[in-house]
Coordinates of C-alpha atoms in Angstrom, one line a residue:
X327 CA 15.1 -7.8 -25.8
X328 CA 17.6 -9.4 -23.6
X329 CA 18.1 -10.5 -19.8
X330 CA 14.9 -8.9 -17.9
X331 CA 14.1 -5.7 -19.7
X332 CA 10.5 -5.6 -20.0
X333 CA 8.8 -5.0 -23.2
X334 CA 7.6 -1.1 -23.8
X335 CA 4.6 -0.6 -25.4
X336 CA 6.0 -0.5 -28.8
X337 CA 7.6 -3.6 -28.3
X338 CA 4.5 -5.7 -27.0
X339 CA 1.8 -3.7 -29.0
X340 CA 0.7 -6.4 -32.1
X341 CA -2.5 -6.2 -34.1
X342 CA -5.8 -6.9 -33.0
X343 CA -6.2 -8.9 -36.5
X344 CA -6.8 -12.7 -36.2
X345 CA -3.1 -13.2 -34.3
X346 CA -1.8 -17.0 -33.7
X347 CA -2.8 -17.5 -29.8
X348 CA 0.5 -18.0 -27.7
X349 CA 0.1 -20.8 -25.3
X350 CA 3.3 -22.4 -25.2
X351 CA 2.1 -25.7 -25.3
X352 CA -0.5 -25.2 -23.1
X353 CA -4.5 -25.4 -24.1
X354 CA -6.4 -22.6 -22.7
X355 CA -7.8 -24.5 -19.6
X356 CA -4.5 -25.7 -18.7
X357 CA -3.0 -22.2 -18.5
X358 CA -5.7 -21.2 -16.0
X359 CA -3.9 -22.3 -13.3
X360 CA -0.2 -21.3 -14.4
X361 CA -0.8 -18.3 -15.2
X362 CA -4.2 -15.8 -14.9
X363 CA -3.0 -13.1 -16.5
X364 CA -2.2 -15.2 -19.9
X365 CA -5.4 -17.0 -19.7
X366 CA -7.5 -13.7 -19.9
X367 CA -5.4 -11.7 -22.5
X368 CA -5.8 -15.7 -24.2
X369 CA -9.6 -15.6 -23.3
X370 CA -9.9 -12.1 -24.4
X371 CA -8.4 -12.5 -27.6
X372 CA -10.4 -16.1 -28.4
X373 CA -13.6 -14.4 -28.0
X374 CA -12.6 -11.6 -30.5
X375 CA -11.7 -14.3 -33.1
X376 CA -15.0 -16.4 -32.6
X377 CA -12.9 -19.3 -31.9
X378 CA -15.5 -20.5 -28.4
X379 CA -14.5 -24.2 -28.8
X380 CA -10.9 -23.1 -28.0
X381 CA -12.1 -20.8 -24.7
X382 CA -12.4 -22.5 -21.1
X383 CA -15.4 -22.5 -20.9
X384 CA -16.1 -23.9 -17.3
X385 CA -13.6 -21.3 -15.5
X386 CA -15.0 -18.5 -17.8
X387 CA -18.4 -18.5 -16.5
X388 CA -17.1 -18.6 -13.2
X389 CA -15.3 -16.0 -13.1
X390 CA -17.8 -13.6 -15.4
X391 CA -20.2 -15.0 -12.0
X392 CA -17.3 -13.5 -10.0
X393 CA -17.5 -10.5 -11.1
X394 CA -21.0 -9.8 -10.2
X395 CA -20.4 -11.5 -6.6
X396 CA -17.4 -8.6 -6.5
X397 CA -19.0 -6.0 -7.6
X398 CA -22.1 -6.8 -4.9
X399 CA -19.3 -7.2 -2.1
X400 CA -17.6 -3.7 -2.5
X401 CA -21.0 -2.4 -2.9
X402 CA -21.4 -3.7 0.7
X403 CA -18.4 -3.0 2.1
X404 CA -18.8 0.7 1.0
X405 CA -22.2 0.8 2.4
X406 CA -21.1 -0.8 5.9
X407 CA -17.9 1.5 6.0
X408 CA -20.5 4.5 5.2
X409 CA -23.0 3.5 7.9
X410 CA -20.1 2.9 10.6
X411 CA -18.3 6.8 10.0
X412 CA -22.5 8.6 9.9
X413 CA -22.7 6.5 13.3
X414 CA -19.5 7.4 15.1
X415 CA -20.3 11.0 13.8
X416 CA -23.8 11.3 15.0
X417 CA -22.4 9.2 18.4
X418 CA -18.7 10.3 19.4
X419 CA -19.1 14.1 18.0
X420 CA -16.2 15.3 20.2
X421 CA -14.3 13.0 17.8
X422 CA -15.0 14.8 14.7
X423 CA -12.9 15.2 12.3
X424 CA -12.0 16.3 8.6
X425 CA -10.7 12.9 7.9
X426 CA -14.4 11.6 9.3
X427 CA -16.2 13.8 6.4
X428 CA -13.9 12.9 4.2
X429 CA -14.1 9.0 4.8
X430 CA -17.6 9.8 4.5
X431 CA -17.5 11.6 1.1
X432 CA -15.2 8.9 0.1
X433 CA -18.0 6.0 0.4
X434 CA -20.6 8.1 -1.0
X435 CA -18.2 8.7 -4.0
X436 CA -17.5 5.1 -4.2
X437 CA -21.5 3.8 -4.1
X438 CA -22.3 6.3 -6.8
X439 CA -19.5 5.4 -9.2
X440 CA -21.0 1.5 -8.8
X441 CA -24.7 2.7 -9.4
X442 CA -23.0 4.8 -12.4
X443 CA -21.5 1.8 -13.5
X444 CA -24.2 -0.7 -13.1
X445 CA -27.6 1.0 -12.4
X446 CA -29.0 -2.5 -11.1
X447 CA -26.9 -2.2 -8.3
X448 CA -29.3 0.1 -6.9
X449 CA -31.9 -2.3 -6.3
X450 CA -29.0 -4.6 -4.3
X451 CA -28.3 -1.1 -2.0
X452 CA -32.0 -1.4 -1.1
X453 CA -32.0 -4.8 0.1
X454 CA -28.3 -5.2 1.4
X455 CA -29.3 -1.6 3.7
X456 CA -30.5 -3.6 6.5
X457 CA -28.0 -6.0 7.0
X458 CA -25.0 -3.5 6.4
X459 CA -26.7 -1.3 9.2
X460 CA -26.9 -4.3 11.6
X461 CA -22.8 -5.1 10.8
X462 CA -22.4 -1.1 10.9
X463 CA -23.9 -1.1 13.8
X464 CA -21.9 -3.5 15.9
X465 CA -19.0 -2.5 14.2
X466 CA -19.6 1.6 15.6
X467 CA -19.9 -0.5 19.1
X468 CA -16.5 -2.1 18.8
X469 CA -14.9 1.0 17.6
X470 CA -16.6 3.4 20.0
X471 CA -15.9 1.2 22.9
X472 CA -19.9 2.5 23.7
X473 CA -22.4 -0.5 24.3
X474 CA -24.1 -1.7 21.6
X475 CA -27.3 0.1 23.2
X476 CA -26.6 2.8 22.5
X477 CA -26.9 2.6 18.3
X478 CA -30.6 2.5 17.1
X479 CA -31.9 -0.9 16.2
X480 CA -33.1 0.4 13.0
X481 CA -31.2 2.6 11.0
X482 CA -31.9 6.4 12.1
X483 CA -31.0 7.0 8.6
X484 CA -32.7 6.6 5.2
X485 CA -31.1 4.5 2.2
X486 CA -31.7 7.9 0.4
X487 CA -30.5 10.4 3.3
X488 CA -27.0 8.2 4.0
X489 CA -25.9 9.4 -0.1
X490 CA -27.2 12.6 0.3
X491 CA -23.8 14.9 -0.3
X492 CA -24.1 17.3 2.4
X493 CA -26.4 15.1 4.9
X494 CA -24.2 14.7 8.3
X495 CA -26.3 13.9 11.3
X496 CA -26.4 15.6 14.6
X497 CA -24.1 14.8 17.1
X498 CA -25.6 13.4 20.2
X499 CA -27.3 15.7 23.0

């Protein structure tokens, strides 16, 4: 390989066997904050070879906690986002549009993929409905431009009704 060709898959594959880790010098905490990327594929490839008193330990668990606080956030995010387009639907109907539904089918899509990947996450949509309307809910009054009277306290909607496929509510009379 010379001057900045990159590797091709034949080039970087190498076995999965018990492989020397390349650290150039570096001990795996060290390379944490020179380069991620390295530190995983290092991490990754320590934890296959049993060799724990070589992993960073510290930075590990923090970001396996990460991960959980991440997946928690998008779930969220997704709700909020989800709650917001059902509100400007029901609320601003004259403003209805394909790219509303499908902004709407996009976060249903997105919440059920999480719950498909981690079924406890369904629990944390229960609890985290509440507080996503409330954000939703002030967040349909900024976009809207209407006054924040006019959205429901309470969600109008059920945890269960907003991932309904179909379910699009009424626009306003």
């Amino acid at each position: 390989m010379t001057g900045t060709q990159l590797p091709t898959s034949e080039q970087s594959s190498e076995s999965n066997d018990r492989r020397p880790i390349r650290n150039n010098g570096l001990v795996h905490q060290q390379l944490y904050d020179t380069d991620f990327v390295e530190w995983i594929d290092q991490a990754v490839e320590l934890l296959k070879q049993s060799r724990f008193s070589e992993l960073d330990l510290e930075n590990l668990i923090e970001e396996v906690e990460s991960l959980g606080r991440s997946e928690k956030n998008a779930l969220r995010s997704n709700l909020r986002i989800l709650l917001l387009h059902l509100l400007k639907w029901r609320y601003q109907p004259g403003k209805q549009s394909g790219s509303w539904r499908g902004g709407i089918r996009e976060h249903r899509i997105r919440i059920q993929e999480a719950f498909t990947d981690s079924p406890s996450l369904k629990n944390y949509y229960i609890d985290s409905f509440g507080e996503s309307y409330r954000k939703a809910r002030q967040l349909a009054a900024d976009e809207t431009e209407l006054g924040i009277s006019t959205f429901p306290t309470e969600s109008p909607y059920t945890p269960e009704q907003v991932l309904e496929r179909e379910f699009l509510p009424e626009g306003q009379d």
